[in-house]
Coordinates of C-alpha atoms and ligand atoms in Angstrom, one line a residue:
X1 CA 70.1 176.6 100.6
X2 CA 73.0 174.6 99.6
X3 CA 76.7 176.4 99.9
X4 CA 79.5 176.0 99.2
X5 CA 79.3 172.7 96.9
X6 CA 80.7 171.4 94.0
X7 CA 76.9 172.1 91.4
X8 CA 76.9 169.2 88.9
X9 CA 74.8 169.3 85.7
X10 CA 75.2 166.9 82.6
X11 CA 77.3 169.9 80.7
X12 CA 79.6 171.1 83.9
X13 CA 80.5 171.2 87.4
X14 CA 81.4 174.8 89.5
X15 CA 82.0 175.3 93.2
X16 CA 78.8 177.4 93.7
X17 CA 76.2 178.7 96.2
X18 CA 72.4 177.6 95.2
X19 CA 69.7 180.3 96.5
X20 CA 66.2 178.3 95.9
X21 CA 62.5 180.6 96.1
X22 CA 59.3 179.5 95.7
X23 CA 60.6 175.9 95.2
X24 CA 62.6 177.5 92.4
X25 CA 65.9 178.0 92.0
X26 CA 66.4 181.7 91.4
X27 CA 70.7 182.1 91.7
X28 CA 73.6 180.1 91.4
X29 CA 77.0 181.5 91.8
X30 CA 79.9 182.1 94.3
X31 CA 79.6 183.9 97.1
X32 CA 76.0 184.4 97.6
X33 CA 73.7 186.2 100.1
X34 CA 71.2 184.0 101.8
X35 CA 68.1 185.4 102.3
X36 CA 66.7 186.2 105.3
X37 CA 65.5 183.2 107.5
X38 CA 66.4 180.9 104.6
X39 CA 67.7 177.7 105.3
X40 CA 71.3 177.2 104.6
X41 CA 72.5 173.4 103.9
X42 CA 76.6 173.2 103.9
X43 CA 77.3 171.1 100.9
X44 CA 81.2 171.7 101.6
X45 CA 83.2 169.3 100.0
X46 CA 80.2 167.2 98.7
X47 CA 78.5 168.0 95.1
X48 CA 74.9 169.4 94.7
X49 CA 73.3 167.7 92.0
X50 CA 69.5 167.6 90.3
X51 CA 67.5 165.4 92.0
X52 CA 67.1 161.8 90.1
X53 CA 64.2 160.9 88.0
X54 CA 63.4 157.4 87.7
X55 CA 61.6 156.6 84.8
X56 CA 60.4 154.0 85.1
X57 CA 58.4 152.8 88.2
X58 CA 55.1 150.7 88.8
X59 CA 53.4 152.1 92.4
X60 CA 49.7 150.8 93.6
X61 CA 49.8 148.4 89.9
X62 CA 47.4 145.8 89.5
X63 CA 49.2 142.9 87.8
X64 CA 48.0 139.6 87.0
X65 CA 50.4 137.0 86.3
X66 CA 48.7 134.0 84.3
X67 CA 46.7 133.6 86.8
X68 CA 43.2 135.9 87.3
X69 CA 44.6 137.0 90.9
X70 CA 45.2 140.2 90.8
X71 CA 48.0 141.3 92.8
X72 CA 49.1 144.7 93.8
X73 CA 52.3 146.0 93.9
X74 CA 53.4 146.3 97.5
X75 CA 54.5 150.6 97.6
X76 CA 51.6 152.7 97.0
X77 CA 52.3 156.5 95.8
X78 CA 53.3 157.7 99.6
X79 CA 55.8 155.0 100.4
X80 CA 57.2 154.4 97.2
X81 CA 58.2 158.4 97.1
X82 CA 59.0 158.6 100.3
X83 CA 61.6 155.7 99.9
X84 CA 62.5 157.7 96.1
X85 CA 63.1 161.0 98.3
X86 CA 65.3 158.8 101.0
X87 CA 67.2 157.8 97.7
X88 CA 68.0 161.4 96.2
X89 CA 65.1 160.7 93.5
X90 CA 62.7 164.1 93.3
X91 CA 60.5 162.8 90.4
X92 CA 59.5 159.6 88.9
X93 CA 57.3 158.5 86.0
X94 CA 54.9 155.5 86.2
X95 CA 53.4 152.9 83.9
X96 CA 49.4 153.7 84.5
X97 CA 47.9 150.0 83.0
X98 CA 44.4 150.6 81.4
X99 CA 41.8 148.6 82.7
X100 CA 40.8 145.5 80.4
X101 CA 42.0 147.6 77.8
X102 CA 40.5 150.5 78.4
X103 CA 43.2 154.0 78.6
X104 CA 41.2 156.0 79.8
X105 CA 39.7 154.2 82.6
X106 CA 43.1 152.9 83.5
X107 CA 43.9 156.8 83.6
X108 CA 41.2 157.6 86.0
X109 CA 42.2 155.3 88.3
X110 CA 46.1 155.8 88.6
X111 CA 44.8 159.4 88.8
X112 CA 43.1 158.6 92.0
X113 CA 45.6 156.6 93.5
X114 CA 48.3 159.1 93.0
X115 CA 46.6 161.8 94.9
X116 CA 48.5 160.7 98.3
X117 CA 51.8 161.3 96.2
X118 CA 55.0 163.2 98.0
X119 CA 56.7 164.5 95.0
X120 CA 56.7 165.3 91.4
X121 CA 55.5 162.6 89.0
X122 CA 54.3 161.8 85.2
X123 CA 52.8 158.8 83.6
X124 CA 53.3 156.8 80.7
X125 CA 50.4 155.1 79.6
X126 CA 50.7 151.2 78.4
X127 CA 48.6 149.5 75.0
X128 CA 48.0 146.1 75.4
X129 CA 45.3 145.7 72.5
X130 CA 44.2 147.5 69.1
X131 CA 41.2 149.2 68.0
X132 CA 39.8 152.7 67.4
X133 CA 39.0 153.3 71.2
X134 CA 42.6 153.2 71.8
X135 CA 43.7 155.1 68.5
X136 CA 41.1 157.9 70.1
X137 CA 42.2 157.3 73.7
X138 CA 45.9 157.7 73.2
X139 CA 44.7 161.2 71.8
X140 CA 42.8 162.6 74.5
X141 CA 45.6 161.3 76.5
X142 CA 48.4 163.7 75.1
X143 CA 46.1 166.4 75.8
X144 CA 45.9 165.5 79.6
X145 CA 50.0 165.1 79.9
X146 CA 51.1 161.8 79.2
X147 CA 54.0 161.7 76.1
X148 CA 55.1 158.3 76.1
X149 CA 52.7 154.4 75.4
X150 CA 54.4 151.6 76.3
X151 CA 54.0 148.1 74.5
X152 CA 54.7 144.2 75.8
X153 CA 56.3 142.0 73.5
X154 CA 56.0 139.5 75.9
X155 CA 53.5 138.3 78.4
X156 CA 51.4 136.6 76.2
X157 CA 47.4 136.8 77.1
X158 CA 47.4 139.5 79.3
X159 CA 49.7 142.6 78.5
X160 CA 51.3 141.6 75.1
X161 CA 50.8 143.0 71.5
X162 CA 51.7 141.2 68.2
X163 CA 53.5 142.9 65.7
X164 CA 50.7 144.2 63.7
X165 CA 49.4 146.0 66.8
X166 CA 52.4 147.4 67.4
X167 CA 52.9 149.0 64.1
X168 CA 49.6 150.0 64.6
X169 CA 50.9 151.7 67.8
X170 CA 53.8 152.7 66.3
X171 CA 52.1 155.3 64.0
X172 CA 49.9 156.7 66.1
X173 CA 52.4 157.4 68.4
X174 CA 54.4 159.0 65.9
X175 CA 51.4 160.9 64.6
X176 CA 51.1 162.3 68.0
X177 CA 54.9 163.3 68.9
X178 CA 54.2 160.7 71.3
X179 CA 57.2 158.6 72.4
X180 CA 56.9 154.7 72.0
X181 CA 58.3 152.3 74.5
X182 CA 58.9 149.0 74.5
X183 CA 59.4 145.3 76.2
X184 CA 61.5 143.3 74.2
X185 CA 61.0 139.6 74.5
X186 CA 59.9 137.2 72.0
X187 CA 56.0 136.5 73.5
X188 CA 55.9 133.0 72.0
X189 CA 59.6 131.7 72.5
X190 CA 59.0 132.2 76.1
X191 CA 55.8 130.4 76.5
X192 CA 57.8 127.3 74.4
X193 CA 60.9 127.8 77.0
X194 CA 58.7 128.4 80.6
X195 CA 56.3 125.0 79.4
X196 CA 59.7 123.5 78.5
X197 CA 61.4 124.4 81.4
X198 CA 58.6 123.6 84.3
X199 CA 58.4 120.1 82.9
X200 CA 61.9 119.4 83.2
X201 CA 61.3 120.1 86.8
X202 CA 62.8 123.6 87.3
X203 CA 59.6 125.1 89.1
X204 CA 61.2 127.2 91.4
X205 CA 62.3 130.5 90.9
X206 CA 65.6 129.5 89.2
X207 CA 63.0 128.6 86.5
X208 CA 62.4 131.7 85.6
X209 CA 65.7 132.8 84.8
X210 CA 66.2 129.5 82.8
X211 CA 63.3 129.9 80.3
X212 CA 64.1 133.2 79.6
X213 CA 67.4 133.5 77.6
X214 CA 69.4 136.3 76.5
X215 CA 68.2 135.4 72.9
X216 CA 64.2 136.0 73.2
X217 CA 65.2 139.8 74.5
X218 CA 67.7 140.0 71.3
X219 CA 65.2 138.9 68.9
X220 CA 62.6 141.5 70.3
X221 CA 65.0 144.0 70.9
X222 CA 65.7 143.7 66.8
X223 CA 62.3 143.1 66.1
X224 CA 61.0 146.3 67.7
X225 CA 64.3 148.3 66.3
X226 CA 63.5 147.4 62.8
X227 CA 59.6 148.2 63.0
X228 CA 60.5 151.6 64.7
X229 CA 62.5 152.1 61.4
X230 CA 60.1 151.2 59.2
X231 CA 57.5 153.5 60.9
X232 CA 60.8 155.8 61.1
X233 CA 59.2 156.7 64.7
X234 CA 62.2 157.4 67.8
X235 CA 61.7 154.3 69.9
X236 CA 62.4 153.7 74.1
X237 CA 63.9 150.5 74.7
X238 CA 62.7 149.6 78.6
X239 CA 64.6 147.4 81.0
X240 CA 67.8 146.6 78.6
X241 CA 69.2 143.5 80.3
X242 CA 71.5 141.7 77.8
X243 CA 74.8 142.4 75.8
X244 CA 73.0 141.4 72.6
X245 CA 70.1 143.9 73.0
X246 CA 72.8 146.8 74.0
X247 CA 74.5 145.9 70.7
X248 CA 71.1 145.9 68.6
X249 CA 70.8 149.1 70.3
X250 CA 74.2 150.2 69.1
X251 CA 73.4 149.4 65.7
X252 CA 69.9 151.0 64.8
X253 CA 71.7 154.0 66.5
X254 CA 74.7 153.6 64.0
X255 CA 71.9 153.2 60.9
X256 CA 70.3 156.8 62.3
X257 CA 67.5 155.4 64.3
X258 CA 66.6 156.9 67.1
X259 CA 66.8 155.0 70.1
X260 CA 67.0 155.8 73.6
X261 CA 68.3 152.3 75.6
X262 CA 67.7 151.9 79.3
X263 CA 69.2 150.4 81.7
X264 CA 67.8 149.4 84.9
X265 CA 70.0 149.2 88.5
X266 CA 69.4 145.9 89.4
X267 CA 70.8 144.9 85.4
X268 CA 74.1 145.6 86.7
X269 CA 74.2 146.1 90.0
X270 CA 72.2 142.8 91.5
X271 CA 73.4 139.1 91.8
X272 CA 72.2 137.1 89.6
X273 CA 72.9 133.6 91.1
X274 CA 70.6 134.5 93.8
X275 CA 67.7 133.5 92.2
X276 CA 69.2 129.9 92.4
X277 CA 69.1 130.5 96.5
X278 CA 67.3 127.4 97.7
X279 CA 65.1 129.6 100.1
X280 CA 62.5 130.7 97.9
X281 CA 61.7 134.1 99.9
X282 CA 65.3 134.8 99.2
X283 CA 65.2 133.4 95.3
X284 CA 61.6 135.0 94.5
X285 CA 62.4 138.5 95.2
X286 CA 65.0 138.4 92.4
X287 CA 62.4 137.3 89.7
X288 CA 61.8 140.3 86.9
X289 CA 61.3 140.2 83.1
X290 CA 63.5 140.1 81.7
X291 CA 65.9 138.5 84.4
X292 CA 69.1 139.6 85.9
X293 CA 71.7 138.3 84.0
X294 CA 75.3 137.1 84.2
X295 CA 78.4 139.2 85.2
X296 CA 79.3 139.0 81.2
X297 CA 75.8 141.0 80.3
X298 CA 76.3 143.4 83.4
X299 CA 79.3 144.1 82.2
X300 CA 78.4 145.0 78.7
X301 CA 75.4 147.0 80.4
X302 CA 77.8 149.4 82.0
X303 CA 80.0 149.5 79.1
X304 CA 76.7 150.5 77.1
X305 CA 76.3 153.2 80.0
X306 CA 79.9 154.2 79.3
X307 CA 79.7 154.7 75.8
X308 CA 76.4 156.5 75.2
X309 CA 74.1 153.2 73.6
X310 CA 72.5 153.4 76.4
X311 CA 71.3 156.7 78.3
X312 CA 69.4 156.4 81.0
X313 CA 69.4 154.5 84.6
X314 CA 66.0 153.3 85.7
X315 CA 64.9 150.9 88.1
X316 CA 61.6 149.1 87.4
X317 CA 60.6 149.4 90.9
X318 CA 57.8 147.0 90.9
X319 CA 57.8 145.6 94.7
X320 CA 56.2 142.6 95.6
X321 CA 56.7 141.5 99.0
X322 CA 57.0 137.7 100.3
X323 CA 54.0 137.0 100.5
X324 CA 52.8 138.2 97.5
X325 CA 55.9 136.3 95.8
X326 CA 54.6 133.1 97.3
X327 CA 51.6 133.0 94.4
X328 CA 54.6 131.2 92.3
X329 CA 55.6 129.0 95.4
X330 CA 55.1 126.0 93.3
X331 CA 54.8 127.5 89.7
X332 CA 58.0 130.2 88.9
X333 CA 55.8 131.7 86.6
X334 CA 53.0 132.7 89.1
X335 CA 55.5 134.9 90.9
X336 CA 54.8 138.6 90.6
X337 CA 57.7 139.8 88.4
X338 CA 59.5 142.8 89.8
X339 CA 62.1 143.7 92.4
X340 CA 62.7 147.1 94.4
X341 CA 65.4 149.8 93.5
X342 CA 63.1 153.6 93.1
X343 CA 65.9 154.1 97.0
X344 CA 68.7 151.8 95.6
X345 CA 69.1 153.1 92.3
X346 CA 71.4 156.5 92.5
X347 CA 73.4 154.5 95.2
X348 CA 74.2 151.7 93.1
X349 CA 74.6 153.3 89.8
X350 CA 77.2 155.6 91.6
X351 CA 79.5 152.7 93.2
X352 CA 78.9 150.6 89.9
X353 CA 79.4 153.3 87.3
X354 CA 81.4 156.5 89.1
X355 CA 83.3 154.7 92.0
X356 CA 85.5 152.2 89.8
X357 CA 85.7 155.4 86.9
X358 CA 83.5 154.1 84.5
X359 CA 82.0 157.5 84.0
X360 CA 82.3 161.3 85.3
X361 CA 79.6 163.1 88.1
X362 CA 78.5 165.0 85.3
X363 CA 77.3 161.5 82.8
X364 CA 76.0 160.4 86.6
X365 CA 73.6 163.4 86.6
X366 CA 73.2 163.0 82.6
X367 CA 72.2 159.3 83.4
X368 CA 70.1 159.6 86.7
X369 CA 68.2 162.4 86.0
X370 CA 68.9 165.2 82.8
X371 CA 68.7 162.4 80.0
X372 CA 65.6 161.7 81.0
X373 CA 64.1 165.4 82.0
X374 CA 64.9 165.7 77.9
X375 CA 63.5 162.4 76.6
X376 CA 60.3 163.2 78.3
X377 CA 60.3 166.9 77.3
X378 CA 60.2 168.2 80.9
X379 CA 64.2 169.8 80.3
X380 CA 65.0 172.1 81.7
X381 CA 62.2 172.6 84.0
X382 CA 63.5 169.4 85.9
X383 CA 67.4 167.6 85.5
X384 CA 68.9 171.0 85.8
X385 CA 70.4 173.3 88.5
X386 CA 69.7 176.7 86.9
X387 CA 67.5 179.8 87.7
X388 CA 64.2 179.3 86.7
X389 CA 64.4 175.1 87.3
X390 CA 62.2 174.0 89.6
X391 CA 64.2 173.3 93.1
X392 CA 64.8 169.1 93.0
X393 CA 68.5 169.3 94.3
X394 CA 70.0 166.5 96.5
X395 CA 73.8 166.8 98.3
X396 CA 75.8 163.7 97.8
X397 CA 78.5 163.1 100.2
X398 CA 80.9 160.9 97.8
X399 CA 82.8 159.7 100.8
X400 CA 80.1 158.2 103.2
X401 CA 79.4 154.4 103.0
X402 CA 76.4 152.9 104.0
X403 CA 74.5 149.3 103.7
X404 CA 71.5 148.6 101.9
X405 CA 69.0 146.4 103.9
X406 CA 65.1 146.3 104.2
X407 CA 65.5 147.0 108.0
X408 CA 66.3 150.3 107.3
X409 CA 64.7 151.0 103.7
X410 CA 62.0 153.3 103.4
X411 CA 59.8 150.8 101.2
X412 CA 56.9 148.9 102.4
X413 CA 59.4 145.9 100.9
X414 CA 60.2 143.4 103.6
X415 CA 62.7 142.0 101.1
X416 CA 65.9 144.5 99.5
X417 CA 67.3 142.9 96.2
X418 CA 70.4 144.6 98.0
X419 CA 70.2 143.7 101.2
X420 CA 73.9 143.5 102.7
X421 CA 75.4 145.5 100.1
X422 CA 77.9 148.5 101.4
X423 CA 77.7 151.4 99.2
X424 CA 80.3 154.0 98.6
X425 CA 78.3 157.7 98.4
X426 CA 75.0 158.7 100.2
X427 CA 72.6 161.2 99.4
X428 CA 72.6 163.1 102.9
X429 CA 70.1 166.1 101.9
X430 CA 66.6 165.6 99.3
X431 CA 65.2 168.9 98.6
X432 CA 62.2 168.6 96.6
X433 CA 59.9 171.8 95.4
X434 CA 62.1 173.7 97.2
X435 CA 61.8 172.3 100.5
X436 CA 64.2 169.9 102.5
X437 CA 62.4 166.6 102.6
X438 CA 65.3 164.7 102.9
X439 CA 68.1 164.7 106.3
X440 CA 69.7 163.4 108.8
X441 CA 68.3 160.2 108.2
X442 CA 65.1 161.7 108.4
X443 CA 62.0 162.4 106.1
X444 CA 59.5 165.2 105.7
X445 CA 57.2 164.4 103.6
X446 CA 53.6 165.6 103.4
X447 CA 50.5 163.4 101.9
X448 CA 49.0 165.2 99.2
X449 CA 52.3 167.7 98.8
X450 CA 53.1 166.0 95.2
X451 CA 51.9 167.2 91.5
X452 CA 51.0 165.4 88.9
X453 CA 53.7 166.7 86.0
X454 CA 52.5 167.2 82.8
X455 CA 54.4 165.7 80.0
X456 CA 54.4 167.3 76.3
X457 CA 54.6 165.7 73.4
X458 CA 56.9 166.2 70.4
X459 CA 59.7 166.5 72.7
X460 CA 63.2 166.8 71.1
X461 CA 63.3 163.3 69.7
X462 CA 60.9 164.5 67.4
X463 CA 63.0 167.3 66.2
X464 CA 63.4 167.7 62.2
X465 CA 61.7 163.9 61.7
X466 CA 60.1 164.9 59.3
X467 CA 62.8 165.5 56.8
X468 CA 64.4 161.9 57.9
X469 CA 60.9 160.7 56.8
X470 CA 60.9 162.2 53.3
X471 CA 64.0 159.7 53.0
X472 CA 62.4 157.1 54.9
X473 CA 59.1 157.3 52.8
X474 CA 61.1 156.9 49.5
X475 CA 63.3 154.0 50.4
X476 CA 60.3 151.9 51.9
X477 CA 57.9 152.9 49.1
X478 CA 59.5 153.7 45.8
X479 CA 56.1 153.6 44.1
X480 CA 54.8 156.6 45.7
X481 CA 53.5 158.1 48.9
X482 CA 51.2 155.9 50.8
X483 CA 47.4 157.0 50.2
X484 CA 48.7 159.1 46.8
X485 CA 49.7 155.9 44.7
X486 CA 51.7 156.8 41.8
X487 CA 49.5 155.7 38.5
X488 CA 51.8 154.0 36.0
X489 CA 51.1 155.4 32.8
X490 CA 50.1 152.2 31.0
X491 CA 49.5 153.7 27.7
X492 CA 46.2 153.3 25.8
X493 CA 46.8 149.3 25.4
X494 CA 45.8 148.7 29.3
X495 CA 43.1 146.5 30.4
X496 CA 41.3 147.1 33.9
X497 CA 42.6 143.4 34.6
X498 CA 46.2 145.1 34.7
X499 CA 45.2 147.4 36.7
Ligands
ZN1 ZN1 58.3 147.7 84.1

């Protein structure tokens, strides 16, 4: 298996031989034996890393948008790993959407169409209403390996929860050691803004990124940071796109909160102006939620990269081809929202973040892969090269340049948010449970050959919370416990009315 290369976790990096069994890795050190009829990959002069995990991904999803056409999102579990394994990315963990509501049934069904799956992958689960069927749902659900519910703030009428229901959502997920997530934009600024906006003409895709400003994500952002505190439950912040959200992140983390903040590739590493291209099957591919913003916000995400606010690279890989995008030909906000990136994403997070010497091959591997094998409670089974972790390695040749485009992608995408782009640093082997899956420009991959990864809850985010609650409880609720109300001793001279 891989000799010779530089081995790179989040804590250190050795020159070291990696001998890989059973899809596990049983040895790493200098000098060692191969195995009999093992295969040997030379990693000389390149660095062996853990293989990515993108957290946040959206293959076969039904999404409506306004509209009651359903539209499905353009990879399916087969060719949206295959183009992750292409990429260096071993496991990934998708947003399963219940079904009018319903968890469970939403459960059943992402089950299903995850069966063709190549590779490794987990589920979060999302909440986009309240009652007792979804209090009992997100139960049963921990027991069957999802860790994680993810609420909308915005998208008003379809996926969105008001604030009540996200408290609501907020306890229960802390009651189960589960880990909320969230989309932060103000629900009902937006619908104001995209009304606001499509009458002033702008119907076209540049209208999208118009009547959503920075400020509706800063407002939710703070919003769902101070409700997390008041639950006092750790709290995932999805898809951070603006400087004002990484510095409400920076904040809740300075007041003890905790927050984990993430970014997403194309919130740093795509054009924005794009979206104002006057071809719309250019313009429409760049329309996500929230949108790619200016050069000053990308900037500020990298720096949040930099400095630990924010602590994990994602992609939101939620493909929509052209002609899917053309729903919103006349209406920018009946285009599917979401643009590729699940291939992209350790390519440009490496030429945005390591090339220039923003950040070390170590916080790349912290970033891409071991940050998030911890958050999700799956450390150090995955985002580690150690014996005993399971065998997701990729070689990454820092010196080889290639160039994005959809001709040569590995997604059913006939669009590339990146298309053009020259890359410094290529992923030249994938090994995934132990076999090479990845090289040469070639994949072998096998229908059927990926399993479905249960996540635990009460992960280390969840560590000692209790003790932080004591404090929590008495600051928010000096008059006692809530459900054991303190009785004031009102003396023999009280009437039931004061009471
Ligand atoms: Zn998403």
């Amino acid at each position: 298996m891989p000799q010779g290369g530089t081995v790179v976790n989040a804590e250190n990096q050795f020159v070291a031989d990696v001998i890989v069994k059973d899809g596990l890795v049983e040895s790493v050190g200098k000098n060692l034996k191969a195995p009999k009829q093992s295969i040997v990959v030379d990693a000389t002069g390149k660095y062996v890393m853990p293989g990515g995990i993108d957290p946040h991904t959206h293959l076969d999803a039904e999404m409506g948008w306004g509209s009651k056409a359903e539209i499905i999102s353009t990879d399916d579990f087969y060719s949206g790993q295959a183009a992750a394994l292409a990429g260096g990315t071993t496991m990934h963990i998708d947003f399963a959407l219940p079904i009018k509501g319903d968890l469970a049934a939403g459960f059943e069904r992402y089950k299903k169409v995850a069966k063709k799956s190549v590779m490794d992958y987990g589920f979060h689960m999302a909440v986009t209403t309240w009652n007792d069927k979804v209090a009992s749902d997100m139960g049963k659900l921990t027991k069957e390996g999802i860790n994680s519910f993810k609420f909308f703030l915005a998208y008003s009428g379809s996926l969105a929860v008001d604030d009540a229901q996200l408290i609501h959502g907020f306890r229960r997920s802390k009651e189960l050691g589960a880990l909320p997530i969230v989309h932060c934009e103000n629900a009902a600024a937006l619908l104001d803004a995209q009304q606001r906006t499509f009458d002033s003409g702008f119907t076209g895709p540049e209208g999208h990124y118009i009547s959503r400003p920075a400020v509706f994500e800063d407002e939710g952002t703070a919003r769902a940071l101070r409700l997390a505190q008041y639950v006092n439950v750790p709290v995932y912040i999805v898809h951070v796109m603006s400087g004002g959200a990484v510095a409400e992140i920076a904040a809740a983390k300075t007041r003890g909160q905790r927050v984990v903040g993430e970014a997403v590739a194309s919130g740093f590493g795509a054009d924005e102006a794009k979206i104002w291209d006057p071809d719309f099957k250019v313009a429409a591919q760049y329309v996500m939620s929230p949108p790619i913003r200016n050069k000053e916000h990308q900037r500020q995400i990298k720096a949040g990269l930099a400095g630990g606010v924010l602590s994990i690279v994602a992609t939101d890989h939620a493909p929509f081809n052209s002609t899917a995008k053309r729903a919103g030909l006349h209406d920018f906000r009946k285009i599917p929202n979401g643009v590729n990136g699940i291939e992209e994403r350790l390519h440009v997070a490496w030429d945005e973040l390591v090339n220039p010497g923003l950040i070390t091959p170590s916080d790349f591997v912290r970033l891409m892969s071991t940050a998030v094998a911890q958050t999700y409670n799956v450390y150090p089974r995955k985002g580690l090269i150690a014996p005993g972790s399971d065998a997701d390695i990729i070689v990454f040749d820092p010196e080889v340049s290639h160039t994005i485009s959809a001709s040569t992608h590995h997604s059913r995408m006939d669009t590339n948010i990146y298309e053009g782009r020259e890359v410094k640093g290529q992923v030249v082997v994938t090994i995934s449970q132990g076999k090479v899956v990845w090289e040469n420009g070639k994949l072998n991959i096998q229908e059927g050959a990926g399993r479905f990864v249960k996540l635990p809850v009460r992960g280390p985010l969840f560590e000692g919370l209790d003790a932080l609650d004591a404090a929590s409880v008495a600051s928010n609720f000096p008059y006692g416990t809530p459900g054991q109300p303190v009785v004031r001793d009102l003396g023999t001279t009280a009437s039931k009315d004061e009471l």
